[in-house]
XYZ file of N, CA, C and O in Angstrom:
628
model
N 9.184 13.527 29.772
C 8.441 14.058 28.646
C 9.389 14.781 27.699
O 10.331 15.405 28.120
N 9.058 14.706 26.428
C 9.791 15.432 25.409
C 8.926 16.604 25.003
O 7.749 16.440 24.704
N 9.496 17.780 25.008
C 8.748 18.954 24.577
C 9.301 19.351 23.216
O 10.496 19.584 23.071
N 8.450 19.384 22.209
C 8.876 19.712 20.867
C 8.486 21.148 20.559
O 7.350 21.541 20.789
N 9.423 21.924 20.040
C 9.122 23.310 19.674
C 9.322 23.501 18.186
O 10.298 23.030 17.607
N 8.372 24.172 17.567
C 8.443 24.507 16.158
C 8.152 25.987 16.034
O 7.111 26.455 16.491
N 9.079 26.737 15.444
C 8.912 28.182 15.253
C 8.556 28.881 16.564
O 7.711 29.771 16.586
N 9.127 28.431 17.662
C 8.866 29.074 18.938
C 7.568 28.661 19.597
O 7.341 28.974 20.752
N 6.699 27.954 18.880
C 5.432 27.497 19.462
C 5.641 26.130 20.106
O 6.247 25.247 19.527
N 5.149 25.972 21.302
C 5.235 24.672 21.961
C 4.136 23.782 21.417
O 2.979 24.166 21.386
N 4.537 22.607 20.978
C 3.574 21.648 20.443
C 3.190 20.666 21.536
O 3.711 20.710 22.636
N 2.308 19.759 21.194
C 1.860 18.719 22.109
C 3.061 17.993 22.698
O 4.013 17.684 22.008
N 3.001 17.716 23.981
C 4.089 17.020 24.649
C 3.911 15.520 24.475
O 2.810 14.997 24.565
N 5.010 14.857 24.237
C 5.025 13.405 24.126
C 6.066 12.862 25.096
O 7.113 13.475 25.288
N 5.788 11.700 25.651
C 6.783 11.066 26.503
C 7.885 10.498 25.613
O 7.703 10.309 24.405
N 9.005 10.210 26.215
C 10.118 9.590 25.488
C 9.648 8.288 24.839
O 9.969 8.008 23.693
N 8.891 7.504 25.608
C 8.403 6.225 25.093
C 7.443 6.429 23.923
O 7.515 5.715 22.916
N 6.535 7.385 24.021
C 5.589 7.651 22.921
C 6.323 8.049 21.653
O 6.046 7.521 20.571
N 7.251 8.965 21.778
C 7.993 9.427 20.605
C 8.878 8.313 20.045
O 8.942 8.119 18.828
N 9.547 7.573 20.927
C 10.396 6.475 20.481
C 9.578 5.395 19.777
O 10.006 4.837 18.758
N 8.382 5.112 20.303
C 7.509 4.107 19.686
C 7.061 4.550 18.305
O 7.073 3.763 17.352
N 6.671 5.807 18.179
C 6.265 6.345 16.877
C 7.407 6.242 15.867
O 7.230 5.764 14.761
N 8.577 6.693 16.268
C 9.731 6.666 15.355
C 10.099 5.232 14.972
O 10.437 4.960 13.822
N 10.035 4.334 15.936
C 10.342 2.934 15.655
C 9.329 2.342 14.676
O 9.705 1.599 13.759
N 8.055 2.674 14.833
C 7.019 2.214 13.907
C 7.317 2.691 12.488
O 7.312 1.902 11.538
N 7.603 3.989 12.337
C 7.877 4.562 11.008
C 9.122 3.934 10.388
O 9.121 3.545 9.209
N 10.184 3.831 11.156
C 11.445 3.280 10.629
C 11.304 1.798 10.284
O 11.805 1.347 9.256
N 10.622 1.052 11.141
C 10.440 -0.374 10.887
C 9.580 -0.601 9.653
O 9.898 -1.449 8.813
N 8.503 0.151 9.521
C 7.657 0.054 8.328
C 8.490 0.317 7.076
O 8.434 -0.448 6.104
N 9.273 1.387 7.094
C 10.101 1.740 5.931
C 11.108 0.632 5.618
O 11.335 0.302 4.439
N 11.716 0.044 6.636
C 12.690 -1.032 6.422
C 12.029 -2.277 5.828
O 12.593 -2.909 4.925
N 10.854 -2.631 6.322
C 10.152 -3.802 5.792
C 9.789 -3.573 4.325
O 10.010 -4.443 3.471
N 9.256 -2.400 4.025
C 8.899 -2.079 2.635
C 10.136 -2.117 1.750
O 10.114 -2.672 0.640
N 11.240 -1.553 2.235
C 12.494 -1.553 1.463
C 12.964 -2.978 1.188
O 13.370 -3.305 0.070
N 12.902 -3.843 2.182
C 13.324 -5.246 2.006
C 12.442 -5.953 0.980
O 12.945 -6.683 0.119
N 11.141 -5.767 1.084
C 10.230 -6.409 0.131
C 10.472 -5.861 -1.270
O 10.497 -6.618 -2.248
N 10.686 -4.545 -1.387
C 11.015 -3.940 -2.692
C 12.278 -4.564 -3.273
O 12.340 -4.870 -4.466
N 13.303 -4.743 -2.435
C 14.553 -5.360 -2.892
C 14.312 -6.792 -3.365
O 14.855 -7.209 -4.395
N 13.503 -7.532 -2.611
C 13.193 -8.908 -3.005
C 12.489 -8.949 -4.354
O 12.827 -9.774 -5.211
N 11.506 -8.079 -4.540
C 10.779 -8.035 -5.818
C 11.715 -7.646 -6.956
O 11.675 -8.241 -8.039
N 12.572 -6.645 -6.725
C 13.501 -6.185 -7.766
C 14.506 -7.274 -8.128
O 14.799 -7.485 -9.323
N 15.028 -7.970 -7.134
C 16.026 -9.010 -7.420
C 15.422 -10.165 -8.214
O 16.119 -10.839 -8.965
N 14.124 -10.373 -8.078
C 13.422 -11.416 -8.837
C 12.800 -10.865 -10.132
O 12.077 -11.583 -10.818
N 13.069 -9.576 -10.409
C 12.559 -8.904 -11.618
C 11.033 -8.952 -11.709
O 10.455 -9.236 -12.751
N 10.394 -8.644 -10.577
C 8.933 -8.575 -10.509
C 8.510 -7.112 -10.406
O 9.330 -6.228 -10.188
N 7.227 -6.860 -10.548
C 6.722 -5.488 -10.481
C 7.053 -4.878 -9.123
O 7.053 -5.578 -8.104
N 7.340 -3.560 -9.095
C 7.583 -2.897 -7.807
C 6.330 -2.914 -6.939
O 5.211 -3.106 -7.416
N 6.530 -2.666 -5.662
C 5.436 -2.741 -4.695
C 4.318 -1.755 -5.000
O 3.145 -2.090 -4.842
N 4.644 -0.548 -5.451
C 3.574 0.410 -5.777
C 2.719 -0.106 -6.932
O 1.499 0.039 -6.916
N 3.358 -0.727 -7.919
C 2.603 -1.322 -9.033
C 1.762 -2.488 -8.529
O 0.597 -2.638 -8.912
N 2.344 -3.298 -7.665
C 1.628 -4.429 -7.088
C 0.374 -3.946 -6.366
O -0.700 -4.537 -6.515
N 0.499 -2.872 -5.598
C -0.649 -2.336 -4.850
C -1.790 -1.945 -5.782
O -2.959 -2.184 -5.490
N -1.461 -1.330 -6.909
C -2.483 -0.950 -7.889
C -3.110 -2.206 -8.494
O -4.340 -2.320 -8.593
N -2.271 -3.161 -8.872
C -2.776 -4.383 -9.504
C -3.660 -5.186 -8.550
O -4.707 -5.696 -8.958
N -3.271 -5.285 -7.281
C -4.085 -6.057 -6.329
C -5.410 -5.349 -6.058
O -6.444 -5.993 -5.907
N -5.397 -4.015 -6.020
C -6.655 -3.272 -5.824
C -7.615 -3.554 -6.978
O -8.814 -3.761 -6.760
N -7.083 -3.601 -8.203
C -7.929 -3.899 -9.361
C -8.373 -5.356 -9.359
O -9.522 -5.667 -9.681
N -7.479 -6.250 -8.992
C -7.788 -7.675 -8.947
C -8.941 -7.965 -7.988
O -9.808 -8.787 -8.266
N -8.971 -7.271 -6.866
C -9.988 -7.501 -5.843
C -11.294 -6.759 -6.127
O -12.299 -7.014 -5.465
N -11.296 -5.856 -7.085
C -12.470 -5.034 -7.385
C -13.471 -5.801 -8.257
O -13.081 -6.676 -9.033
N -14.756 -5.461 -8.139
C -15.756 -6.060 -9.039
C -15.384 -5.764 -10.495
O -14.964 -4.654 -10.825
N -15.489 -6.759 -11.337
C -15.150 -6.648 -12.761
C -13.694 -6.256 -12.985
O -13.329 -5.785 -14.062
N -12.869 -6.372 -11.938
C -11.425 -6.078 -12.035
C -11.155 -4.651 -12.503
O -10.179 -4.358 -13.187
N -12.035 -3.727 -12.105
C -11.845 -2.331 -12.499
C -12.341 -1.391 -11.416
O -13.234 -1.732 -10.639
N -11.733 -0.209 -11.384
C -12.109 0.839 -10.431
C -12.027 2.189 -11.120
O -11.191 2.400 -12.004
N -12.891 3.100 -10.681
C -12.740 4.489 -11.113
C -11.412 4.987 -10.566
O -10.930 4.524 -9.536
N -10.818 5.924 -11.252
C -9.506 6.417 -10.856
C -9.524 6.959 -9.421
O -8.599 6.695 -8.654
N -10.579 7.669 -9.034
C -10.609 8.205 -7.666
C -10.754 7.083 -6.636
O -10.225 7.178 -5.527
N -11.457 6.004 -7.000
C -11.568 4.848 -6.092
C -10.217 4.166 -5.940
O -9.831 3.774 -4.838
N -9.510 4.036 -7.051
C -8.174 3.448 -7.017
C -7.255 4.305 -6.151
O -6.487 3.779 -5.346
N -7.373 5.613 -6.283
C -6.576 6.526 -5.469
C -6.825 6.357 -3.982
O -5.916 6.513 -3.174
N -8.054 6.024 -3.622
C -8.385 5.804 -2.210
C -7.811 4.497 -1.671
O -7.714 4.320 -0.466
N -7.472 3.570 -2.555
C -6.987 2.261 -2.120
C -5.467 2.162 -2.076
O -4.942 1.212 -1.504
N -4.772 3.086 -2.691
C -3.304 3.054 -2.696
C -2.765 4.310 -2.037
O -3.460 5.313 -1.915
N -1.531 4.242 -1.608
C -0.920 5.368 -0.910
C -0.038 6.136 -1.892
O 1.172 5.967 -1.922
N -0.688 6.925 -2.736
C 0.008 7.749 -3.724
C -0.757 9.054 -3.888
O -1.970 9.090 -3.712
N -0.029 10.088 -4.267
C -0.698 11.337 -4.595
C -1.471 11.144 -5.899
O -1.240 10.181 -6.635
N -2.359 12.069 -6.184
C -3.149 11.974 -7.425
C -2.232 11.971 -8.646
O -2.396 11.157 -9.552
N -1.244 12.859 -8.654
C -0.332 12.915 -9.804
C 0.549 11.672 -9.856
O 0.853 11.160 -10.937
N 0.970 11.178 -8.689
C 1.772 9.954 -8.652
C 0.996 8.769 -9.187
O 1.534 7.933 -9.920
N -0.283 8.685 -8.831
C -1.132 7.605 -9.318
C -1.309 7.713 -10.830
O -1.212 6.713 -11.535
N -1.530 8.922 -11.325
C -1.705 9.114 -12.770
C -0.462 8.655 -13.527
O -0.571 7.941 -14.529
N 0.711 9.041 -13.044
C 1.960 8.623 -13.704
C 2.126 7.105 -13.653
O 2.531 6.481 -14.635
N 1.807 6.511 -12.504
C 1.939 5.066 -12.372
C 0.956 4.343 -13.286
O 1.327 3.378 -13.967
N -0.269 4.803 -13.334
C -1.266 4.191 -14.218
C -0.823 4.331 -15.674
O -0.965 3.389 -16.461
N -0.250 5.478 -16.034
C 0.291 5.645 -17.391
C 1.334 4.566 -17.701
O 1.303 3.943 -18.770
N 2.263 4.351 -16.767
C 3.317 3.338 -16.972
C 2.730 1.930 -17.064
O 3.126 1.138 -17.927
N 1.798 1.629 -16.158
C 1.197 0.294 -16.167
C 0.396 0.052 -17.439
O 0.360 -1.070 -17.959
N -0.225 1.099 -17.950
C -0.966 0.970 -19.206
C 0.001 0.727 -20.366
O -0.248 -0.136 -21.213
N 1.115 1.435 -20.395
C 2.127 1.227 -21.450
C 2.700 -0.182 -21.398
O 3.055 -0.748 -22.424
N 2.779 -0.749 -20.186
C 3.291 -2.117 -20.023
C 2.222 -3.166 -20.313
O 2.506 -4.362 -20.291
N 0.994 -2.718 -20.552
C -0.095 -3.642 -20.856
C -0.686 -4.333 -19.638
O -1.389 -5.332 -19.776
N -0.429 -3.790 -18.432
C -0.911 -4.422 -17.216
C -2.309 -3.948 -16.819
O -2.983 -4.601 -16.028
N -2.719 -2.824 -17.362
C -4.081 -2.334 -17.181
C -4.448 -1.482 -18.386
O -3.586 -1.113 -19.179
N -5.730 -1.237 -18.517
C -6.220 -0.333 -19.555
C -7.142 0.683 -18.890
O -7.725 0.412 -17.846
N -7.251 1.820 -19.527
C -8.213 2.819 -19.061
C -9.445 2.720 -19.942
O -9.343 2.563 -21.145
N -10.578 2.822 -19.283
C -11.855 2.792 -20.002
C -12.650 4.006 -19.599
O -12.690 4.369 -18.430
N -13.299 4.624 -20.556
C -14.204 5.734 -20.268
C -15.501 5.192 -19.698
O -15.956 4.122 -20.073
N -16.078 5.943 -18.808
C -17.357 5.561 -18.221
C -18.468 5.866 -19.215
O -18.509 6.954 -19.786
N -19.362 4.916 -19.428
C -20.506 5.146 -20.308
C -21.467 6.152 -19.698
O -22.015 6.992 -20.391
N -21.656 6.083 -18.402
C -22.618 6.947 -17.724
C -22.087 8.368 -17.547
O -22.852 9.324 -17.573
N -20.783 8.498 -17.364
C -20.193 9.799 -17.083
C -18.928 9.941 -17.921
O -17.892 9.397 -17.591
N -18.996 10.661 -19.012
C -17.881 10.789 -19.952
C -16.617 11.368 -19.318
O -15.532 11.174 -19.800
N -16.770 12.089 -18.191
C -15.589 12.643 -17.529
C -14.870 11.583 -16.722
O -13.674 11.676 -16.481
N -15.598 10.579 -16.282
C -15.020 9.551 -15.431
C -14.255 8.519 -16.242
O -14.557 8.263 -17.401
N -13.244 7.943 -15.622
C -12.457 6.895 -16.264
C -12.225 5.773 -15.268
O -12.149 5.993 -14.060
N -12.146 4.583 -15.807
C -11.843 3.402 -15.019
C -10.441 2.915 -15.369
O -9.983 3.079 -16.504
N -9.805 2.292 -14.415
C -8.606 1.499 -14.675
C -9.060 0.051 -14.576
O -9.760 -0.321 -13.631
N -8.704 -0.754 -15.564
C -9.141 -2.154 -15.587
C -7.919 -3.054 -15.741
O -7.061 -2.815 -16.589
N -7.862 -4.070 -14.914
C -6.773 -5.037 -14.942
C -6.842 -5.855 -16.226
O -7.906 -6.325 -16.613
N -5.699 -6.037 -16.869
C -5.631 -6.886 -18.062
C -5.206 -8.297 -17.661
O -4.784 -8.541 -16.524
N -5.295 -9.205 -18.614
C -4.839 -10.575 -18.376
C -3.347 -10.574 -18.010
O -2.914 -11.282 -17.109
N -2.565 -9.758 -18.707
C -1.124 -9.659 -18.412
C -0.886 -9.058 -17.027
O 0.029 -9.465 -16.308
N -1.722 -8.103 -16.637
C -1.618 -7.527 -15.304
C -1.871 -8.564 -14.219
O -1.161 -8.613 -13.210
N -2.858 -9.399 -14.449
C -3.147 -10.478 -13.494
C -1.972 -11.445 -13.421
O -1.580 -11.882 -12.331
N -1.386 -11.772 -14.576
C -0.229 -12.674 -14.589
C 0.936 -12.095 -13.790
O 1.574 -12.801 -13.004
N 1.210 -10.799 -13.990
C 2.312 -10.158 -13.256
C 2.034 -10.140 -11.759
O 2.934 -10.353 -10.948
N 0.802 -9.855 -11.393
C 0.404 -9.866 -9.989
C 0.649 -11.245 -9.379
O 1.254 -11.364 -8.305
N 0.213 -12.285 -10.047
C 0.357 -13.650 -9.540
C 1.824 -14.098 -9.511
O 2.215 -14.879 -8.642
N 2.627 -13.585 -10.419
C 4.068 -13.892 -10.419
C 4.773 -13.213 -9.245
O 5.733 -13.748 -8.701
N 4.309 -12.026 -8.867
C 4.945 -11.276 -7.782
C 4.496 -11.771 -6.404
O 5.248 -11.646 -5.428
N 3.304 -12.324 -6.317
C 2.738 -12.685 -5.015
C 3.644 -13.576 -4.163
O 3.837 -13.301 -2.982
N 4.224 -14.645 -4.693
C 5.042 -15.501 -3.816
C 6.228 -14.758 -3.185
O 6.560 -14.989 -2.025
N 6.836 -13.841 -3.910
C 7.959 -13.066 -3.377
C 7.457 -12.101 -2.313
O 8.065 -11.937 -1.250
N 6.325 -11.468 -2.593
C 5.722 -10.538 -1.644
C 5.316 -11.282 -0.364
O 5.626 -10.853 0.754
N 4.657 -12.418 -0.512
C 4.222 -13.211 0.645
C 5.425 -13.669 1.462
O 5.399 -13.620 2.705
N 6.476 -14.097 0.795
C 7.683 -14.520 1.499
C 8.280 -13.346 2.279
O 8.728 -13.506 3.417
N 8.285 -12.158 1.683
C 8.791 -10.971 2.372
C 7.965 -10.625 3.597
O 8.515 -10.271 4.648
N 6.653 -10.715 3.478
C 5.775 -10.456 4.629
C 6.093 -11.448 5.745
O 6.252 -11.066 6.907
N 6.205 -12.709 5.385
C 6.507 -13.744 6.375
C 7.873 -13.515 7.018
O 8.008 -13.506 8.235
N 8.857 -13.306 6.182
C 10.244 -13.203 6.653
C 10.524 -11.934 7.459
O 11.217 -11.973 8.467
N 9.998 -10.811 7.016
C 10.356 -9.521 7.607
C 9.322 -8.977 8.594
O 9.596 -7.997 9.275
N 8.153 -9.602 8.674
C 7.098 -9.090 9.547
C 6.542 -10.181 10.458
O 6.698 -10.127 11.670
N 5.916 -11.178 9.885
C 5.229 -12.219 10.645
C 6.187 -12.980 11.565
O 5.855 -13.269 12.717
N 7.381 -13.299 11.068
C 8.309 -14.136 11.833
C 8.788 -13.475 13.124
O 9.309 -14.153 14.003
N 8.595 -12.184 13.260
C 9.032 -11.471 14.469
C 8.020 -11.570 15.604
O 8.292 -11.081 16.698
N 6.870 -12.204 15.349
C 5.797 -12.228 16.348
C 5.295 -13.639 16.589
O 5.289 -14.455 15.680
N 4.817 -13.839 17.805
C 4.043 -15.030 18.105
C 2.582 -14.732 17.822
O 2.209 -13.584 17.514
N 1.738 -15.747 17.945
C 0.313 -15.593 17.656
C -0.337 -14.527 18.539
O -1.076 -13.669 18.046
N -0.059 -14.543 19.842
C -0.661 -13.559 20.736
C -0.217 -12.138 20.399
O -1.023 -11.205 20.433
N 1.060 -11.978 20.060
C 1.558 -10.650 19.689
C 0.887 -10.163 18.408
O 0.518 -8.997 18.294
N 0.728 -11.075 17.460
C 0.085 -10.706 16.199
C -1.377 -10.315 16.432
O -1.858 -9.327 15.878
N -2.071 -11.079 17.259
C -3.463 -10.749 17.559
C -3.559 -9.400 18.261
O -4.450 -8.596 17.959
N -2.643 -9.137 19.156
C -2.618 -7.858 19.871
C -2.335 -6.708 18.911
O -3.019 -5.678 18.931
N -1.337 -6.881 18.055
C -1.008 -5.841 17.074
C -2.179 -5.609 16.130
O -2.513 -4.462 15.812
N -2.830 -6.666 15.717
C -3.996 -6.541 14.848
C -5.074 -5.689 15.516
O -5.636 -4.790 14.899
N -5.357 -5.977 16.785
C -6.385 -5.214 17.509
C -5.995 -3.738 17.620
O -6.831 -2.863 17.408
N -4.742 -3.478 17.936
C -4.281 -2.087 18.061
C -4.426 -1.363 16.726
O -4.980 -0.257 16.661
N -3.956 -1.969 15.650
C -4.038 -1.329 14.336
C -5.487 -1.174 13.877
O -5.844 -0.149 13.280
N -6.322 -2.152 14.151
C -7.743 -2.061 13.794
C -8.406 -0.912 14.547
O -9.168 -0.141 13.965
N -8.108 -0.772 15.838
C -8.662 0.331 16.624
C -8.216 1.679 16.067
O -9.001 2.620 15.982
N -6.941 1.775 15.694
C -6.436 3.023 15.108
C -7.162 3.347 13.804
O -7.575 4.474 13.577
N -7.314 2.341 12.964
C -7.971 2.534 11.675
C -9.398 3.017 11.863
O -9.843 3.963 11.202
N -10.123 2.377 12.769
C -11.520 2.758 13.036
C -11.573 4.214 13.526
O -12.439 4.978 13.096
N -10.678 4.596 14.407
C -10.670 5.965 14.926
C -10.349 6.996 13.846
O -10.814 8.129 13.915
N -9.563 6.595 12.851
C -9.148 7.528 11.806
C -10.160 7.647 10.674
O -10.139 8.620 9.931
N -11.004 6.647 10.510
C -11.956 6.664 9.371
C -13.142 7.557 9.631
O -13.539 7.900 10.648
């Protein structure tokens, strides 16, 4: 067992395997994301954070989401999302629309150019997923990993 101490307080004990597995998960995730980011950059496509926003809008009804809904679908802070949406709007990839029902609310809506950029980036992104993630597993391993991640997600929601 590994005993972790912070400020003199003993925290939850983890086994070597538990801690090593957690660290390996975090490091591997970061490496895969970095590789996919490099692939997108080398092909001069939108960065992965922009892609995440564009795909969330693409999959949404009417290709638009309220800003707080968009925030729930991407992994960014509120201020980070606002800055990113500002940049994407300047690039013409989305527009902001005021809500008719609630003047305080705003929507982000995918533009035709945003859809084009999303579709241009997809083949590079898909290739990265295949090359850096899928290819490391057989079907049974993938099904097992899917079940584990699904169980974690359900427990966290």
